[in-house]
PDB file of C-alpha atoms in Angstrom:
ATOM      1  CA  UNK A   1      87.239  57.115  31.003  1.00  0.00           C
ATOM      2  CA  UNK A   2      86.744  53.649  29.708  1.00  0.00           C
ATOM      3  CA  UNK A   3      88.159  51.458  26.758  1.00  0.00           C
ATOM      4  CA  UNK A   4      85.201  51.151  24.441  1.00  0.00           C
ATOM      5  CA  UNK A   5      87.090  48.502  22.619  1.00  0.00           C
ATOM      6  CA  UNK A   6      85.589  45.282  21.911  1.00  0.00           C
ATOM      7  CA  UNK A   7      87.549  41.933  22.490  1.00  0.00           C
ATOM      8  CA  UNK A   8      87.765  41.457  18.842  1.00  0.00           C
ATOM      9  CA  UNK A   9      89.141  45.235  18.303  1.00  0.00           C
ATOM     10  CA  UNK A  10      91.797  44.438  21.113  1.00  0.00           C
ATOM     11  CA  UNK A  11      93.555  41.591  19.264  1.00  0.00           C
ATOM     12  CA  UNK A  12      93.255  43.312  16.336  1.00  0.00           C
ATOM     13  CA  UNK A  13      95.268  46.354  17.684  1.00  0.00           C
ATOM     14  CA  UNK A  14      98.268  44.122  18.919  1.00  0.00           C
ATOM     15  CA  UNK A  15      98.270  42.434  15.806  1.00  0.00           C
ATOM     16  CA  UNK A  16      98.737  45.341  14.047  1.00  0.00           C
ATOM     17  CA  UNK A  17     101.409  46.848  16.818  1.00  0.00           C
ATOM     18  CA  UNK A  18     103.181  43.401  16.226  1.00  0.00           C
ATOM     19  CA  UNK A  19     103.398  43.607  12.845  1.00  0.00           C
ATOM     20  CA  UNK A  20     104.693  47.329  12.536  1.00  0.00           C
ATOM     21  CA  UNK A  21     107.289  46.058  15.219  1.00  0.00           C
ATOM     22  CA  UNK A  22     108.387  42.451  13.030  1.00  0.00           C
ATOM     23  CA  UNK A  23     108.387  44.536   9.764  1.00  0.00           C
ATOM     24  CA  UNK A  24     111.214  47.364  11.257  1.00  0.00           C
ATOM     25  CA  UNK A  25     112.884  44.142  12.892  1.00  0.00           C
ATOM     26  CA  UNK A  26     113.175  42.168   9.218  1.00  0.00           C
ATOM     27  CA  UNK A  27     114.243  45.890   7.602  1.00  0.00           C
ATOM     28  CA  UNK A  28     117.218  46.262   9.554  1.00  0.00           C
ATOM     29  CA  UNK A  29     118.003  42.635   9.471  1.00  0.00           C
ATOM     30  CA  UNK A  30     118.359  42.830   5.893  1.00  0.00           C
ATOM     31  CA  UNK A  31     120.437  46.243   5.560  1.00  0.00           C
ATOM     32  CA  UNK A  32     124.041  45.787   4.891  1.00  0.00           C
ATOM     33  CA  UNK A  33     126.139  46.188   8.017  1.00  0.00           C
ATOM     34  CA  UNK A  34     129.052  48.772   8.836  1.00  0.00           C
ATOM     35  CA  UNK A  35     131.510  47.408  10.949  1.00  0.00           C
ATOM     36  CA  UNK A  36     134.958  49.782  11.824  1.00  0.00           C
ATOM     37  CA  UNK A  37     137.631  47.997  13.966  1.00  0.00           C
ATOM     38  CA  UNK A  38     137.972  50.819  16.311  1.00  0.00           C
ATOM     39  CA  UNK A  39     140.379  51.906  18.108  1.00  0.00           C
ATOM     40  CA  UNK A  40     142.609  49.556  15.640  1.00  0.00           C
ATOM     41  CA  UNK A  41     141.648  50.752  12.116  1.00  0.00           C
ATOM     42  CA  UNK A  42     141.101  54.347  12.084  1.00  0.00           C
ATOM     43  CA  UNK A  43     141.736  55.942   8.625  1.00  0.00           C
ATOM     44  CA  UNK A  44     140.029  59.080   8.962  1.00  0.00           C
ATOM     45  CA  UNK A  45     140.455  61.943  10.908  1.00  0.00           C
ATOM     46  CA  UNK A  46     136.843  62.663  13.401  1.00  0.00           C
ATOM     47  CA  UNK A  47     135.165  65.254  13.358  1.00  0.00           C
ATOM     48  CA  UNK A  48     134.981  66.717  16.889  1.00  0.00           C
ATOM     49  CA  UNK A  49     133.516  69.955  17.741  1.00  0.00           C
ATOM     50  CA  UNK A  50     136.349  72.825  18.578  1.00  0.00           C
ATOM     51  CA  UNK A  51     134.078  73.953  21.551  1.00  0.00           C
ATOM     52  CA  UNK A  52     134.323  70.386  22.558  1.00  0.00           C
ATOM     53  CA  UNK A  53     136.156  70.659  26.181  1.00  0.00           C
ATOM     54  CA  UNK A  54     137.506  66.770  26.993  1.00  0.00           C
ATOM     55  CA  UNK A  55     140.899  66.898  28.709  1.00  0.00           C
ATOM     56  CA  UNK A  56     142.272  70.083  30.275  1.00  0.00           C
ATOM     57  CA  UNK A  57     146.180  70.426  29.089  1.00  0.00           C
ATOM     58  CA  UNK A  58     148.532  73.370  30.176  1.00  0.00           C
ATOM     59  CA  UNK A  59     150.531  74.477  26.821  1.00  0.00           C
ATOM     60  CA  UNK A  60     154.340  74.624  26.715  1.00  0.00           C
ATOM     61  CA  UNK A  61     156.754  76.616  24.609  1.00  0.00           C
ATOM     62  CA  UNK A  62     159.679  75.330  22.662  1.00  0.00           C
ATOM     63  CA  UNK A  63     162.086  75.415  25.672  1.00  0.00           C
ATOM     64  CA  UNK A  64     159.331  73.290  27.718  1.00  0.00           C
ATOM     65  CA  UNK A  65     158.152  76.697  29.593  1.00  0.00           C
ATOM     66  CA  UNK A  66     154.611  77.371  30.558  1.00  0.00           C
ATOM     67  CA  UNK A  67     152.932  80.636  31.704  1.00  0.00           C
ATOM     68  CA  UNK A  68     151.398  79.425  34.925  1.00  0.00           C
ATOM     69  CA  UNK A  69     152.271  82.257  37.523  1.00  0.00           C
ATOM     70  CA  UNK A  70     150.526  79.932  40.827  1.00  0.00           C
ATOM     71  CA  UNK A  71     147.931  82.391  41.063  1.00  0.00           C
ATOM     72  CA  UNK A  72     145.443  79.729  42.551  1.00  0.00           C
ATOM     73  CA  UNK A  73     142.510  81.545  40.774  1.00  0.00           C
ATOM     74  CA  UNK A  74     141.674  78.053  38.762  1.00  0.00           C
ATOM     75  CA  UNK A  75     141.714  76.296  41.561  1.00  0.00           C
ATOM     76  CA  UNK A  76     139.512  79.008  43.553  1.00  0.00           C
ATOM     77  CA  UNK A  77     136.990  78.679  40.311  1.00  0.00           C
ATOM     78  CA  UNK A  78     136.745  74.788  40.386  1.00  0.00           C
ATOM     79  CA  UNK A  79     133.203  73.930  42.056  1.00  0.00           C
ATOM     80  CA  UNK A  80     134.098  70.522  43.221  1.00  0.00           C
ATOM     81  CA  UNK A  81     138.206  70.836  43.861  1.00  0.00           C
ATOM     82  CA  UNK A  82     139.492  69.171  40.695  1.00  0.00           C
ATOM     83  CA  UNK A  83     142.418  71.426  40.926  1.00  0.00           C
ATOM     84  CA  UNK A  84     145.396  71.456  43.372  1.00  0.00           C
ATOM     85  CA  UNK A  85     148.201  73.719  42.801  1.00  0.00           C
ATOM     86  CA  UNK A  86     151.718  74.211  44.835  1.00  0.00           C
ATOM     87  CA  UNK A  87     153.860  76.455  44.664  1.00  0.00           C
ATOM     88  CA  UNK A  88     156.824  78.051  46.695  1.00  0.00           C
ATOM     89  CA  UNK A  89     157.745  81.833  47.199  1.00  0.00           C
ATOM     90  CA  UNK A  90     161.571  82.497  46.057  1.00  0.00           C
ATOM     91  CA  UNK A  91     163.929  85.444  45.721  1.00  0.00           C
ATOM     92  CA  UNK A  92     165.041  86.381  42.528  1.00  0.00           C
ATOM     93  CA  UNK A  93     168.477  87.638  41.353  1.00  0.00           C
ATOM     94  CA  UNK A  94     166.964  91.591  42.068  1.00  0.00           C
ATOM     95  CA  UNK A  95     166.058  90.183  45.410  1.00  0.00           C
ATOM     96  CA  UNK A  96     162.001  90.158  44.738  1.00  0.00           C
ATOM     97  CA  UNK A  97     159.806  88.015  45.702  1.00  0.00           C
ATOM     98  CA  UNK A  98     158.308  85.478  43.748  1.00  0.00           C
ATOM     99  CA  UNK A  99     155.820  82.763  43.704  1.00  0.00           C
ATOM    100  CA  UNK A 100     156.844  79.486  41.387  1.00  0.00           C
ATOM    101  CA  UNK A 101     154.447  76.671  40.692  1.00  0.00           C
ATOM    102  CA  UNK A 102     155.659  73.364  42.033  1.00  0.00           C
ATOM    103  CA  UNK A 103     153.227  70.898  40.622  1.00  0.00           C
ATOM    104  CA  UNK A 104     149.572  71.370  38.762  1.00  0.00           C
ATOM    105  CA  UNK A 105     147.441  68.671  40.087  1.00  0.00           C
ATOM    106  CA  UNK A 106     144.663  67.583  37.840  1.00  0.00           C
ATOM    107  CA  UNK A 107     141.659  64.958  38.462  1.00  0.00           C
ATOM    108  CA  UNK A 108     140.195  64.685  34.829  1.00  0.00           C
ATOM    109  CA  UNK A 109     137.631  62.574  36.800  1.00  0.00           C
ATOM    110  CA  UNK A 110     136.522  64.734  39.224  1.00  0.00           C
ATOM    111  CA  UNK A 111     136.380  66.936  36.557  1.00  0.00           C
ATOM    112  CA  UNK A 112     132.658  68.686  35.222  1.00  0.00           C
ATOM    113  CA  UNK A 113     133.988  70.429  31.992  1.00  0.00           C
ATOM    114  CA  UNK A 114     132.339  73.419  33.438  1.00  0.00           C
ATOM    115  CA  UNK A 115     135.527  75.730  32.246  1.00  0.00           C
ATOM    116  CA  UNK A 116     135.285  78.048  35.151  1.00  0.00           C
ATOM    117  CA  UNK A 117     139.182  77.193  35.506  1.00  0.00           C
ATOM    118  CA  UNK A 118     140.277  78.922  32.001  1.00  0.00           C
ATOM    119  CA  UNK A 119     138.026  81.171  32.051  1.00  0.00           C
ATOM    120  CA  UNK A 120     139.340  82.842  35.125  1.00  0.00           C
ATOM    121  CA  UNK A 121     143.259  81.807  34.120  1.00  0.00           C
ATOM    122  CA  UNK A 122     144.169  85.340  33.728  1.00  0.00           C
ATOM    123  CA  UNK A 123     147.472  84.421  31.604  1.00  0.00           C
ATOM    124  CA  UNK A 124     145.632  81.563  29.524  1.00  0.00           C
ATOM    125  CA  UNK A 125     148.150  79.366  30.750  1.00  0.00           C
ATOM    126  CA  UNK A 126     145.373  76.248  30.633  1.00  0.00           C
ATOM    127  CA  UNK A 127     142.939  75.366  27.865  1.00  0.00           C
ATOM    128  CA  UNK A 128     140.241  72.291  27.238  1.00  0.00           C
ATOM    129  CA  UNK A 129     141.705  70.152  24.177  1.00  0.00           C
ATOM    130  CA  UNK A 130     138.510  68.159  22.348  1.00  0.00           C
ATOM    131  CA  UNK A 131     140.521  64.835  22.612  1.00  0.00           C
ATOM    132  CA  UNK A 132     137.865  62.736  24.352  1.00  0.00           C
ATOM    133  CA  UNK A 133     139.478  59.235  25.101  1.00  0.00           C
ATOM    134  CA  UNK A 134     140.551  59.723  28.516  1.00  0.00           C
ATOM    135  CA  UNK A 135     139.004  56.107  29.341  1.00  0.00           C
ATOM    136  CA  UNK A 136     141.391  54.397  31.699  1.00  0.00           C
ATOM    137  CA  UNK A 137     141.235  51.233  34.109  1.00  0.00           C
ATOM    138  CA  UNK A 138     142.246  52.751  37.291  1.00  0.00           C
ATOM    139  CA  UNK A 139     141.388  56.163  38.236  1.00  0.00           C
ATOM    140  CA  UNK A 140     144.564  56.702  39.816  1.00  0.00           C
ATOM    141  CA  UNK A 141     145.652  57.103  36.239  1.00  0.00           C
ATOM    142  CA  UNK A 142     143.100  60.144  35.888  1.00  0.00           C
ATOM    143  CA  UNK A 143     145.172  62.070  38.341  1.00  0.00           C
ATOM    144  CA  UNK A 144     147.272  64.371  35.634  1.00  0.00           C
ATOM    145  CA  UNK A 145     150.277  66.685  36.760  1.00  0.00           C
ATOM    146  CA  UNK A 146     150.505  69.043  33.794  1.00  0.00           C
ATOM    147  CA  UNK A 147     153.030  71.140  34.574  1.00  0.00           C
ATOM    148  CA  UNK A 148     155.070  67.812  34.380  1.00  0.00           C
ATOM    149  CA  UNK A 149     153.828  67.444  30.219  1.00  0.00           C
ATOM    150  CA  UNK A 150     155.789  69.144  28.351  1.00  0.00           C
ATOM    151  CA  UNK A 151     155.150  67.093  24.831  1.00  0.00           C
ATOM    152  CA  UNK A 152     151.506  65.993  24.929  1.00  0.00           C
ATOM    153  CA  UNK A 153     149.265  64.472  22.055  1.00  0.00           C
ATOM    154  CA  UNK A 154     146.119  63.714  21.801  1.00  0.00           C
ATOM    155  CA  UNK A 155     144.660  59.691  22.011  1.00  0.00           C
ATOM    156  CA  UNK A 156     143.649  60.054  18.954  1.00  0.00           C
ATOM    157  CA  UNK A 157     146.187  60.191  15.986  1.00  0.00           C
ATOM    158  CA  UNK A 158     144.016  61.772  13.082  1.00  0.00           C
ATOM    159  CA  UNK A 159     142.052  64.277  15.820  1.00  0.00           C
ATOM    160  CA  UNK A 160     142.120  68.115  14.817  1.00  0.00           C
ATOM    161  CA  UNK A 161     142.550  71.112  17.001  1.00  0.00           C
ATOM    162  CA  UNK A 162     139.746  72.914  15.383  1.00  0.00           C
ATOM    163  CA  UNK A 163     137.379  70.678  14.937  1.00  0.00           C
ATOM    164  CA  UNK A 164     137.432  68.698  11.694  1.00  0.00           C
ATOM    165  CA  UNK A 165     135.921  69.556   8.284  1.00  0.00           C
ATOM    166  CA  UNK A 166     132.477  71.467   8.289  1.00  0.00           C
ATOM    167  CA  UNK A 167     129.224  69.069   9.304  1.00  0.00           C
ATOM    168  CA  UNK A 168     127.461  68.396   5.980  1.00  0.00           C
ATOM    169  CA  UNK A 169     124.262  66.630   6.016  1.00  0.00           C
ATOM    170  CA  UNK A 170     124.568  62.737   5.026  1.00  0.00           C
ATOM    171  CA  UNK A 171     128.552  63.178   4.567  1.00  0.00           C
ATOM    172  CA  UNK A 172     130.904  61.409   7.234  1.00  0.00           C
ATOM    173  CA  UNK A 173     132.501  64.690   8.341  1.00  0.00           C
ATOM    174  CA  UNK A 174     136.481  64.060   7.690  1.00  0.00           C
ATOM    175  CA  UNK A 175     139.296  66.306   6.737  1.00  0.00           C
ATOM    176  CA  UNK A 176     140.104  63.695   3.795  1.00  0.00           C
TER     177      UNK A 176
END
């Protein structure tokens, strides 16, 4: 198939595309500018999806007690070994048998988000928080124990658990 243009109709086609290009250029140069200090100067609280998964946390009661049992079943479920678990068999007052978890080994960047871990947790001992700053500058520091975090909060200060306010259409979705 050939180009039927002419020479004439050629230069008259960029012109055009140049044009269409300068006059979105000068648009934008002359709307008024939005800039947020961030991480610095956050007033609202985000909007982050609840199904969002971005760090993997194991919940702890009051007295600093989780329900991990060292089943190993999240760490058979993990596709690419993000999970390492230890644990030690002791004998109980009744003189039982019983497996204890000795440390919860974590790579959040190893990690794929894929959830395969709390889905087959069969005491929901672990869930996926939507906190999603998890940016470090060593990945050593991605290397989590979380049986050892008892108190843990989010990176964010004005995050919610459940995912913010309701998306509206042309609103910035806060709870405020």
């Amino acid at each position: 198939m050939e180009n039927k243009k002419s020479y004439f109709g050629g230069i008259k086609d960029g012109v055009a595309s140049l044009l269409t290009g300068m006059g979105v250029t000068w648009r934008e140069y002359f709307t008024k500018k939005v800039t947020e200090q961030y991480p610095e100067n956050r007033k609202t609280t985000l909007h982050v999806s609840a199904r969002h998964r971005g760090r993997l946390v194991m919940p702890h009661d009051a007295d600093g007690n989780h329900k991990c049992i060292a089943c190993t079943l999240c760490e058979k479920a993990c596709p690419n070994g993000t999970i390492k678990i230890t644990s030690q068999m002791i004998t109980t007052e009744e003189g039982k048998k019983k497996r204890v978890l000795t440390d919860y080994l974590y790579d959040l960047g190893d990690c794929m988000f894929c959830e395969l871990c709390t889905n087959a947790c069969p005491h929901g001992a672990i869930k996926f928080t939507n906190d999603f700053e998890n940016s470090v500058f060593e990945r050593d520091s991605l290397v989590l124990h979380l049986d050892k975090e008892v108190n843990y909060k989010p990176s964010l200060p004005n995050i919610i658990e459940n995912g913010g306010a309701p998306i509206e259409i042309g609103k910035f979705n806060t709870d405020k």
